[in-house]
Amino acid sequence: MVGLLAEGNEVLCLDNFFTGDKRNIRHLLDNPRFELIRHDVTLPIFLEVDRIFNLACPASPVHYQFDPVQTVKTSVHGAINMLGLARRTKARILQASTSEVYGDPDVHPQVEGYWGNVNTIGPRACYDEGKRCAETLFMDYHRQHGVEIKIIRIFNTYGPRMHPNDGRVVSNFVLQALRGEDITLFGEGEQTRSFCYCDDLLEGMCRLMNSPAEITGPINIGNPGEFTIRELAEMVIELTGAKSKLVHRPLPQDDPRRRRPDITQAQKLLGWQPVTPLREGLKRTIAYFEGLLREGVC
Ligand code: UDP
């Protein structure tokens, strides 16, 4: 959120540091307009604010499945607490929702009007249903209490400052390649994802936050370039020059077979589309993880 500070805003950053890392914000700590508060959104908080970005919740399956009950609480109680804060302060509030609300989609590419195909009792449900319920709460606070809301559905995102133990496919493959380890394809690697570079996501998120009040979303933000996981592995091997082999591991339960955003709404309403091709974003991400390995951080 460097852009917010550069624009002259005061930023209060709330984090419980379950998956966050203080190294990612250390360059902001000396800025008098930046304040860090260790806080968990499942508990209420009283602050004076005029804009709220509710990004709280672990987003990687390994992290959100570590304590599934807490994951549901983070999305549901967290949304209630943040919406309560927005209502009291008359702040505009943005919810980070997810492509996971589409589950294992029958409609491809995914449009915002598609209601999704989520297994309500599976191991991903704590994340998917938590985020779906948060969307419901946002729309109800908007209709019932007139809170100004924005819902953004974020598709797979990657880039520098990802946690080395994030457990997601980009960080796993890049670190495996840089360490000369085998690259772990879950299943046959034929499932697809569409990877959006972090800066592109932030641009879309800020454009939605600054859009006219009648634009509530949900709006998909993601990169429509669709790749199989095998293609991603091959690109990482090529860009790192690694000698890693591809090895297969079991496909996790309910792993979506394909995913690609339809971004017509974002293009039309926000004038937004991603500008960073996967190859370019991967090069920057590889350089970042090389730096961490050099520093001995991971
Ligand atoms: N995946 C993989 N190897 C890994 C990590 C993930 O093949 O080491 C696969 C995973 O099964 C999924 C895709 O990559 O099909 C994206 O997984 P990730 O956890 O990054 O995100 P999500 O499944 O939430 O989209």
mmCIF file of C-alpha atoms and ligand atoms in Angstrom:
data_model
loop_
_atom_site.group_PDB
_atom_site.id
_atom_site.type_symbol
_atom_site.label_atom_id
_atom_site.label_comp_id
_atom_site.label_asym_id
_atom_site.label_seq_id
_atom_site.Cartn_x
_atom_site.Cartn_y
_atom_site.Cartn_z
ATOM 1 C CA MET A 1 0.000 0.000 0.000
ATOM 2 C CA VAL A 2 2.971 2.293 -0.670
ATOM 3 C CA GLY A 3 0.759 4.140 -3.159
ATOM 4 C CA LEU A 4 -1.633 5.159 -0.391
ATOM 5 C CA LEU A 5 1.201 6.759 1.591
ATOM 6 C CA ALA A 6 2.650 8.402 -1.518
ATOM 7 C CA GLU A 7 -0.736 10.006 -2.130
ATOM 8 C CA GLY A 8 -0.497 11.607 1.331
ATOM 9 C CA ASN A 9 -2.899 9.331 3.223
ATOM 10 C CA GLU A 10 -2.522 8.225 6.823
ATOM 11 C CA VAL A 11 -2.392 4.430 6.889
ATOM 12 C CA LEU A 12 -3.226 2.210 9.854
ATOM 13 C CA CYS A 13 -2.012 -1.327 9.164
ATOM 14 C CA LEU A 14 -3.662 -4.097 11.205
ATOM 15 C CA ASP A 15 -2.086 -7.560 11.140
ATOM 16 C CA ASN A 16 -2.107 -10.567 13.461
ATOM 17 C CA PHE A 17 1.077 -11.826 11.722
ATOM 18 C CA PHE A 18 -0.234 -15.365 11.286
ATOM 19 C CA THR A 19 0.977 -15.258 7.672
ATOM 20 C CA GLY A 20 2.210 -11.651 7.459
ATOM 21 C CA ASP A 21 5.865 -10.774 7.782
ATOM 22 C CA LYS A 22 7.240 -7.623 9.417
ATOM 23 C CA ARG A 23 10.090 -7.538 6.894
ATOM 24 C CA ASN A 24 7.501 -6.604 4.259
ATOM 25 C CA ILE A 25 6.655 -3.328 5.984
ATOM 26 C CA ARG A 26 9.924 -2.414 7.681
ATOM 27 C CA HIS A 27 10.601 0.271 5.029
ATOM 28 C CA LEU A 28 7.358 1.990 6.112
ATOM 29 C CA LEU A 29 7.903 1.988 9.873
ATOM 30 C CA ASP A 30 9.739 5.342 9.935
ATOM 31 C CA ASN A 31 6.998 7.081 7.988
ATOM 32 C CA PRO A 32 5.035 9.311 10.402
ATOM 33 C CA ARG A 33 1.840 8.685 8.411
ATOM 34 C CA PHE A 34 2.141 4.896 8.852
ATOM 35 C CA GLU A 35 1.061 3.088 12.007
ATOM 36 C CA LEU A 36 1.242 -0.630 12.699
ATOM 37 C CA ILE A 37 -1.205 -2.280 15.118
ATOM 38 C CA ARG A 38 -1.038 -5.969 15.995
ATOM 39 C CA HIS A 39 -4.665 -6.942 15.879
ATOM 40 C CA ASP A 40 -6.893 -9.844 14.902
ATOM 41 C CA VAL A 41 -10.063 -8.820 13.059
ATOM 42 C CA THR A 42 -12.084 -11.500 14.837
ATOM 43 C CA LEU A 43 -12.044 -9.014 17.744
ATOM 44 C CA PRO A 44 -13.732 -5.595 17.527
ATOM 45 C CA ILE A 45 -11.600 -2.462 17.266
ATOM 46 C CA PHE A 46 -12.461 1.220 17.650
ATOM 47 C CA LEU A 47 -10.621 3.600 15.323
ATOM 48 C CA GLU A 48 -11.432 6.713 13.308
ATOM 49 C CA VAL A 49 -11.055 5.927 9.615
ATOM 50 C CA ASP A 50 -12.634 6.864 6.309
ATOM 51 C CA ARG A 51 -11.557 3.919 4.148
ATOM 52 C CA ILE A 52 -11.109 0.271 5.069
ATOM 53 C CA PHE A 53 -9.434 -2.458 3.009
ATOM 54 C CA ASN A 54 -10.435 -5.768 4.605
ATOM 55 C CA LEU A 55 -7.770 -8.159 3.337
ATOM 56 C CA ALA A 56 -7.621 -10.315 6.471
ATOM 57 C CA CYS A 57 -7.522 -14.117 6.062
ATOM 58 C CA PRO A 58 -4.820 -16.613 5.191
ATOM 59 C CA ALA A 59 -5.223 -17.355 1.465
ATOM 60 C CA SER A 60 -3.029 -20.397 0.869
ATOM 61 C CA PRO A 61 -4.661 -23.820 1.365
ATOM 62 C CA VAL A 62 -1.873 -25.003 3.707
ATOM 63 C CA HIS A 63 -2.402 -21.947 5.909
ATOM 64 C CA TYR A 64 -6.188 -21.702 5.879
ATOM 65 C CA GLN A 65 -6.524 -25.447 6.524
ATOM 66 C CA PHE A 66 -4.177 -25.269 9.549
ATOM 67 C CA ASP A 67 -7.007 -23.980 11.776
ATOM 68 C CA PRO A 68 -10.192 -24.128 9.658
ATOM 69 C CA VAL A 69 -12.501 -22.884 12.430
ATOM 70 C CA GLN A 70 -10.347 -19.795 12.895
ATOM 71 C CA THR A 71 -10.368 -19.291 9.103
ATOM 72 C CA VAL A 72 -14.180 -19.148 9.064
ATOM 73 C CA LYS A 73 -14.122 -16.776 12.045
ATOM 74 C CA THR A 74 -11.595 -14.521 10.327
ATOM 75 C CA SER A 75 -13.832 -14.091 7.292
ATOM 76 C CA VAL A 76 -17.218 -13.991 9.052
ATOM 77 C CA HIS A 77 -16.543 -12.343 12.443
ATOM 78 C CA GLY A 78 -13.854 -10.237 10.770
ATOM 79 C CA ALA A 79 -16.345 -8.958 8.184
ATOM 80 C CA ILE A 80 -18.912 -8.184 10.887
ATOM 81 C CA ASN A 81 -16.349 -6.269 12.955
ATOM 82 C CA MET A 82 -14.988 -4.307 10.000
ATOM 83 C CA LEU A 83 -18.481 -3.573 8.647
ATOM 84 C CA GLY A 84 -19.496 -2.385 12.122
ATOM 85 C CA LEU A 85 -16.497 -0.054 12.115
ATOM 86 C CA ALA A 86 -17.423 1.187 8.624
ATOM 87 C CA ARG A 87 -21.012 1.790 9.698
ATOM 88 C CA ARG A 88 -20.033 3.734 12.805
ATOM 89 C CA THR A 89 -17.416 5.882 11.044
ATOM 90 C CA LYS A 90 -19.340 6.128 7.714
ATOM 91 C CA ALA A 91 -16.221 4.768 6.015
ATOM 92 C CA ARG A 92 -16.169 3.173 2.585
ATOM 93 C CA ILE A 93 -15.094 -0.464 2.894
ATOM 94 C CA LEU A 94 -13.554 -2.915 0.422
ATOM 95 C CA GLN A 95 -13.698 -6.673 0.864
ATOM 96 C CA ALA A 96 -11.010 -8.916 -0.585
ATOM 97 C CA SER A 97 -13.115 -11.777 -1.892
ATOM 98 C CA THR A 98 -11.780 -14.535 -4.066
ATOM 99 C CA SER A 99 -12.116 -16.637 -7.184
ATOM 100 C CA GLU A 100 -12.641 -19.504 -4.708
ATOM 101 C CA VAL A 101 -16.280 -18.398 -4.417
ATOM 102 C CA TYR A 102 -16.646 -20.106 -7.835
ATOM 103 C CA GLY A 103 -15.326 -23.407 -6.378
ATOM 104 C CA ASP A 104 -14.608 -26.004 -9.070
ATOM 105 C CA PRO A 105 -16.357 -23.972 -11.780
ATOM 106 C CA ASP A 106 -18.783 -25.318 -14.384
ATOM 107 C CA VAL A 107 -18.708 -21.959 -16.184
ATOM 108 C CA HIS A 108 -15.456 -20.995 -17.911
ATOM 109 C CA PRO A 109 -14.092 -18.346 -17.870
ATOM 110 C CA GLN A 110 -15.734 -17.230 -14.639
ATOM 111 C CA VAL A 111 -18.116 -14.265 -14.865
ATOM 112 C CA GLU A 112 -19.314 -12.412 -11.758
ATOM 113 C CA GLY A 113 -22.904 -13.579 -12.391
ATOM 114 C CA TYR A 114 -21.901 -17.253 -11.953
ATOM 115 C CA TRP A 115 -22.965 -18.534 -8.510
ATOM 116 C CA GLY A 116 -20.237 -21.119 -8.212
ATOM 117 C CA ASN A 117 -19.770 -24.780 -7.403
ATOM 118 C CA VAL A 118 -18.378 -25.098 -3.879
ATOM 119 C CA ASN A 119 -18.340 -28.293 -1.790
ATOM 120 C CA THR A 120 -19.764 -26.919 1.469
ATOM 121 C CA ILE A 121 -18.296 -29.744 3.583
ATOM 122 C CA GLY A 122 -14.882 -30.175 1.940
ATOM 123 C CA PRO A 123 -11.447 -29.101 3.188
ATOM 124 C CA ARG A 124 -11.521 -25.844 1.173
ATOM 125 C CA ALA A 125 -14.959 -24.827 2.465
ATOM 126 C CA CYS A 126 -13.602 -22.964 5.506
ATOM 127 C CA TYR A 127 -12.039 -20.474 3.112
ATOM 128 C CA ASP A 128 -14.588 -20.566 0.279
ATOM 129 C CA GLU A 129 -17.724 -20.423 2.417
ATOM 130 C CA GLY A 130 -16.171 -17.898 4.806
ATOM 131 C CA LYS A 131 -15.496 -15.581 1.863
ATOM 132 C CA ARG A 132 -18.957 -16.240 0.377
ATOM 133 C CA CYS A 133 -20.588 -15.359 3.698
ATOM 134 C CA ALA A 134 -18.454 -12.200 3.896
ATOM 135 C CA GLU A 135 -19.827 -11.153 0.484
ATOM 136 C CA THR A 136 -23.347 -11.755 1.812
ATOM 137 C CA LEU A 137 -22.641 -9.630 4.893
ATOM 138 C CA PHE A 138 -21.225 -6.832 2.761
ATOM 139 C CA MET A 139 -24.311 -6.743 0.510
ATOM 140 C CA ASP A 140 -26.644 -6.876 3.536
ATOM 141 C CA TYR A 141 -24.858 -4.061 5.391
ATOM 142 C CA HIS A 142 -25.078 -2.087 2.159
ATOM 143 C CA ARG A 143 -28.806 -2.723 1.583
ATOM 144 C CA GLN A 144 -29.860 -2.632 5.234
ATOM 145 C CA HIS A 145 -27.560 0.041 6.694
ATOM 146 C CA GLY A 146 -26.433 1.992 3.621
ATOM 147 C CA VAL A 147 -22.725 1.188 4.115
ATOM 148 C CA GLU A 148 -20.644 2.056 1.022
ATOM 149 C CA ILE A 149 -19.087 -1.228 -0.056
ATOM 150 C CA LYS A 150 -16.753 -2.619 -2.707
ATOM 151 C CA ILE A 151 -16.241 -6.348 -3.313
ATOM 152 C CA ILE A 152 -13.236 -7.483 -5.325
ATOM 153 C CA ARG A 153 -12.869 -11.144 -6.379
ATOM 154 C CA ILE A 154 -9.132 -11.763 -6.491
ATOM 155 C CA PHE A 155 -7.750 -14.546 -8.679
ATOM 156 C CA ASN A 156 -4.370 -16.232 -8.081
ATOM 157 C CA THR A 157 -1.818 -13.512 -7.346
ATOM 158 C CA TYR A 158 1.958 -13.757 -7.012
ATOM 159 C CA GLY A 159 5.059 -11.610 -6.792
ATOM 160 C CA PRO A 160 7.847 -10.304 -4.567
ATOM 161 C CA ARG A 161 7.137 -10.374 -0.796
ATOM 162 C CA MET A 162 5.288 -13.680 -1.017
ATOM 163 C CA HIS A 163 6.086 -15.756 2.046
ATOM 164 C CA PRO A 164 8.712 -18.420 1.282
ATOM 165 C CA ASN A 165 6.546 -20.971 3.118
ATOM 166 C CA ASP A 166 3.373 -19.687 1.510
ATOM 167 C CA GLY A 167 2.777 -23.182 0.145
ATOM 168 C CA ARG A 168 1.284 -21.937 -3.080
ATOM 169 C CA VAL A 169 2.369 -23.053 -6.458
ATOM 170 C CA VAL A 170 4.461 -20.055 -7.592
ATOM 171 C CA SER A 171 6.535 -19.776 -4.407
ATOM 172 C CA ASN A 172 6.889 -23.579 -4.183
ATOM 173 C CA PHE A 173 8.082 -23.982 -7.784
ATOM 174 C CA VAL A 174 10.461 -21.006 -7.736
ATOM 175 C CA LEU A 175 12.108 -22.079 -4.476
ATOM 176 C CA GLN A 176 12.287 -25.720 -5.567
ATOM 177 C CA ALA A 177 13.951 -24.653 -8.834
ATOM 178 C CA LEU A 178 16.411 -22.285 -7.143
ATOM 179 C CA ARG A 179 17.386 -24.991 -4.637
ATOM 180 C CA GLY A 180 17.764 -27.601 -7.391
ATOM 181 C CA GLU A 181 15.016 -29.717 -5.848
ATOM 182 C CA ASP A 182 12.328 -31.698 -7.669
ATOM 183 C CA ILE A 183 9.277 -29.680 -8.708
ATOM 184 C CA THR A 184 6.098 -31.098 -7.186
ATOM 185 C CA LEU A 185 3.193 -31.291 -9.641
ATOM 186 C CA PHE A 186 -0.010 -32.136 -7.821
ATOM 187 C CA GLY A 187 -1.932 -34.639 -9.971
ATOM 188 C CA GLU A 188 -1.014 -34.638 -13.664
ATOM 189 C CA GLY A 189 -0.413 -30.878 -13.651
ATOM 190 C CA GLU A 190 -3.121 -30.411 -16.285
ATOM 191 C CA GLN A 191 -5.283 -28.211 -14.000
ATOM 192 C CA THR A 192 -5.142 -24.538 -14.955
ATOM 193 C CA ARG A 193 -4.754 -21.242 -13.118
ATOM 194 C CA SER A 194 -4.438 -17.627 -14.263
ATOM 195 C CA PHE A 195 -1.703 -15.720 -12.461
ATOM 196 C CA CYS A 196 -1.897 -12.003 -11.773
ATOM 197 C CA TYR A 197 1.183 -9.981 -10.797
ATOM 198 C CA CYS A 198 0.803 -8.224 -7.421
ATOM 199 C CA ASP A 199 1.234 -4.649 -8.776
ATOM 200 C CA ASP A 200 -1.569 -5.214 -11.282
ATOM 201 C CA LEU A 201 -3.840 -6.428 -8.493
ATOM 202 C CA LEU A 202 -3.067 -3.365 -6.343
ATOM 203 C CA GLU A 203 -3.849 -1.025 -9.225
ATOM 204 C CA GLY A 204 -7.218 -2.746 -9.774
ATOM 205 C CA MET A 205 -7.979 -2.707 -6.052
ATOM 206 C CA CYS A 206 -7.286 1.024 -5.719
ATOM 207 C CA ARG A 207 -9.331 1.803 -8.839
ATOM 208 C CA LEU A 208 -12.291 -0.082 -7.384
ATOM 209 C CA MET A 209 -11.929 1.683 -4.019
ATOM 210 C CA ASN A 210 -11.918 5.069 -5.800
ATOM 211 C CA SER A 211 -14.797 4.231 -8.171
ATOM 212 C CA PRO A 212 -18.223 5.920 -7.942
ATOM 213 C CA ALA A 213 -20.365 4.843 -4.965
ATOM 214 C CA GLU A 214 -22.885 2.935 -7.096
ATOM 215 C CA ILE A 215 -20.188 0.466 -8.190
ATOM 216 C CA THR A 216 -20.264 -2.133 -5.412
ATOM 217 C CA GLY A 217 -18.990 -5.190 -7.297
ATOM 218 C CA PRO A 218 -18.364 -8.014 -7.020
ATOM 219 C CA ILE A 219 -15.727 -7.426 -9.682
ATOM 220 C CA ASN A 220 -13.167 -9.992 -10.848
ATOM 221 C CA ILE A 221 -9.547 -8.836 -10.738
ATOM 222 C CA GLY A 222 -7.117 -11.278 -12.289
ATOM 223 C CA ASN A 223 -5.018 -11.977 -15.341
ATOM 224 C CA PRO A 224 -6.937 -13.862 -18.043
ATOM 225 C CA GLY A 225 -3.759 -15.600 -19.290
ATOM 226 C CA GLU A 226 -4.502 -19.242 -18.432
ATOM 227 C CA PHE A 227 -1.719 -21.808 -17.928
ATOM 228 C CA THR A 228 -1.605 -25.443 -16.901
ATOM 229 C CA ILE A 229 0.425 -26.067 -13.772
ATOM 230 C CA ARG A 230 2.820 -28.108 -15.910
ATOM 231 C CA GLU A 231 3.349 -25.091 -18.204
ATOM 232 C CA LEU A 232 4.085 -22.957 -15.150
ATOM 233 C CA ALA A 233 6.655 -25.508 -13.938
ATOM 234 C CA GLU A 234 8.332 -25.565 -17.361
ATOM 235 C CA MET A 235 8.490 -21.766 -17.476
ATOM 236 C CA VAL A 236 10.054 -21.605 -13.996
ATOM 237 C CA ILE A 237 12.661 -24.203 -15.000
ATOM 238 C CA GLU A 238 13.476 -22.267 -18.172
ATOM 239 C CA LEU A 239 13.765 -18.884 -16.414
ATOM 240 C CA THR A 240 15.885 -20.183 -13.541
ATOM 241 C CA GLY A 241 17.991 -22.488 -15.699
ATOM 242 C CA ALA A 242 17.395 -25.176 -13.079
ATOM 243 C CA LYS A 243 18.025 -28.875 -13.605
ATOM 244 C CA SER A 244 15.012 -29.820 -11.483
ATOM 245 C CA LYS A 245 12.850 -32.807 -12.474
ATOM 246 C CA LEU A 246 9.052 -32.771 -12.442
ATOM 247 C CA VAL A 247 7.623 -35.236 -9.915
ATOM 248 C CA HIS A 248 3.983 -36.028 -9.204
ATOM 249 C CA ARG A 249 2.203 -35.782 -5.858
ATOM 250 C CA PRO A 250 -1.453 -36.598 -5.129
ATOM 251 C CA LEU A 251 -3.979 -33.982 -6.214
ATOM 252 C CA PRO A 252 -5.553 -32.382 -3.110
ATOM 253 C CA GLN A 253 -9.288 -32.954 -2.605
ATOM 254 C CA ASP A 254 -11.604 -30.456 -4.371
ATOM 255 C CA ASP A 255 -8.684 -28.832 -6.229
ATOM 256 C CA PRO A 256 -10.397 -26.727 -8.949
ATOM 257 C CA ARG A 257 -9.676 -28.140 -12.425
ATOM 258 C CA ARG A 258 -9.562 -24.797 -14.185
ATOM 259 C CA ARG A 259 -9.754 -21.121 -13.430
ATOM 260 C CA ARG A 260 -9.697 -17.983 -15.554
ATOM 261 C CA PRO A 261 -11.319 -14.631 -14.869
ATOM 262 C CA ASP A 262 -13.652 -12.874 -17.256
ATOM 263 C CA ILE A 263 -12.532 -9.271 -16.662
ATOM 264 C CA THR A 264 -15.081 -7.486 -18.869
ATOM 265 C CA GLN A 265 -16.571 -5.716 -15.826
ATOM 266 C CA ALA A 266 -13.182 -4.464 -14.611
ATOM 267 C CA GLN A 267 -12.336 -3.214 -18.107
ATOM 268 C CA LYS A 268 -15.677 -1.478 -18.550
ATOM 269 C CA LEU A 269 -16.251 -0.026 -15.073
ATOM 270 C CA LEU A 270 -12.686 0.598 -13.878
ATOM 271 C CA GLY A 271 -10.753 0.905 -17.144
ATOM 272 C CA TRP A 272 -8.450 -1.749 -15.698
ATOM 273 C CA GLN A 273 -6.592 -4.685 -17.130
ATOM 274 C CA PRO A 274 -3.351 -6.358 -16.119
ATOM 275 C CA VAL A 275 -0.187 -5.223 -17.879
ATOM 276 C CA THR A 276 2.413 -7.702 -16.570
ATOM 277 C CA PRO A 277 2.849 -10.933 -18.537
ATOM 278 C CA LEU A 278 3.529 -14.082 -16.483
ATOM 279 C CA ARG A 279 7.081 -14.420 -17.830
ATOM 280 C CA GLU A 280 7.946 -10.856 -16.729
ATOM 281 C CA GLY A 281 6.313 -11.188 -13.298
ATOM 282 C CA LEU A 282 8.044 -14.528 -12.743
ATOM 283 C CA LYS A 283 11.451 -12.982 -13.487
ATOM 284 C CA ARG A 284 10.876 -10.376 -10.752
ATOM 285 C CA THR A 285 9.605 -13.027 -8.356
ATOM 286 C CA ILE A 286 12.608 -15.260 -9.027
ATOM 287 C CA ALA A 287 14.946 -12.292 -8.371
ATOM 288 C CA TYR A 288 13.149 -11.683 -5.060
ATOM 289 C CA PHE A 289 13.505 -15.286 -3.871
ATOM 290 C CA GLU A 290 17.145 -15.365 -5.013
ATOM 291 C CA GLY A 291 17.661 -12.375 -2.707
ATOM 292 C CA LEU A 292 16.045 -14.172 0.235
ATOM 293 C CA LEU A 293 18.219 -17.239 -0.347
ATOM 294 C CA ARG A 294 21.347 -15.048 -0.517
ATOM 295 C CA GLU A 295 20.419 -13.336 2.750
ATOM 296 C CA GLY A 296 19.825 -16.772 4.315
ATOM 297 C CA VAL A 297 16.228 -15.849 5.159
ATOM 298 C CA CYS A 298 15.002 -19.161 3.702
HETATM 299 N N1 UDP B 1 0.125 -27.090 -6.875
HETATM 300 C C1 UDP B 1 1.101 -27.965 -7.354
HETATM 301 N N2 UDP B 1 2.264 -28.074 -6.646
HETATM 302 C C2 UDP B 1 2.523 -27.340 -5.529
HETATM 303 C C3 UDP B 1 1.545 -26.442 -5.056
HETATM 304 C C4 UDP B 1 0.345 -26.353 -5.759
HETATM 305 O O1 UDP B 1 0.914 -28.637 -8.382
HETATM 306 O O2 UDP B 1 3.630 -27.475 -4.954
HETATM 307 C C5 UDP B 1 -1.131 -26.967 -7.649
HETATM 308 C C6 UDP B 1 -2.408 -27.071 -6.817
HETATM 309 O O3 UDP B 1 -2.832 -28.414 -6.722
HETATM 310 C C7 UDP B 1 -3.375 -26.234 -7.634
HETATM 311 C C8 UDP B 1 -2.492 -25.161 -8.255
HETATM 312 O O4 UDP B 1 -1.160 -25.647 -8.188
HETATM 313 O O5 UDP B 1 -3.955 -26.996 -8.662
HETATM 314 C C9 UDP B 1 -2.566 -23.835 -7.533
HETATM 315 O O6 UDP B 1 -2.385 -24.084 -6.166
HETATM 316 P P1 UDP B 1 -2.276 -22.921 -5.101
HETATM 317 O O7 UDP B 1 -2.257 -23.561 -3.744
HETATM 318 O O8 UDP B 1 -1.169 -22.014 -5.469
HETATM 319 O O9 UDP B 1 -3.614 -22.049 -5.295
HETATM 320 P P2 UDP B 1 -5.159 -22.439 -5.391
HETATM 321 O O10 UDP B 1 -5.319 -23.930 -5.486
HETATM 322 O O11 UDP B 1 -5.764 -21.887 -4.155
HETATM 323 O O12 UDP B 1 -5.591 -21.789 -6.643
#
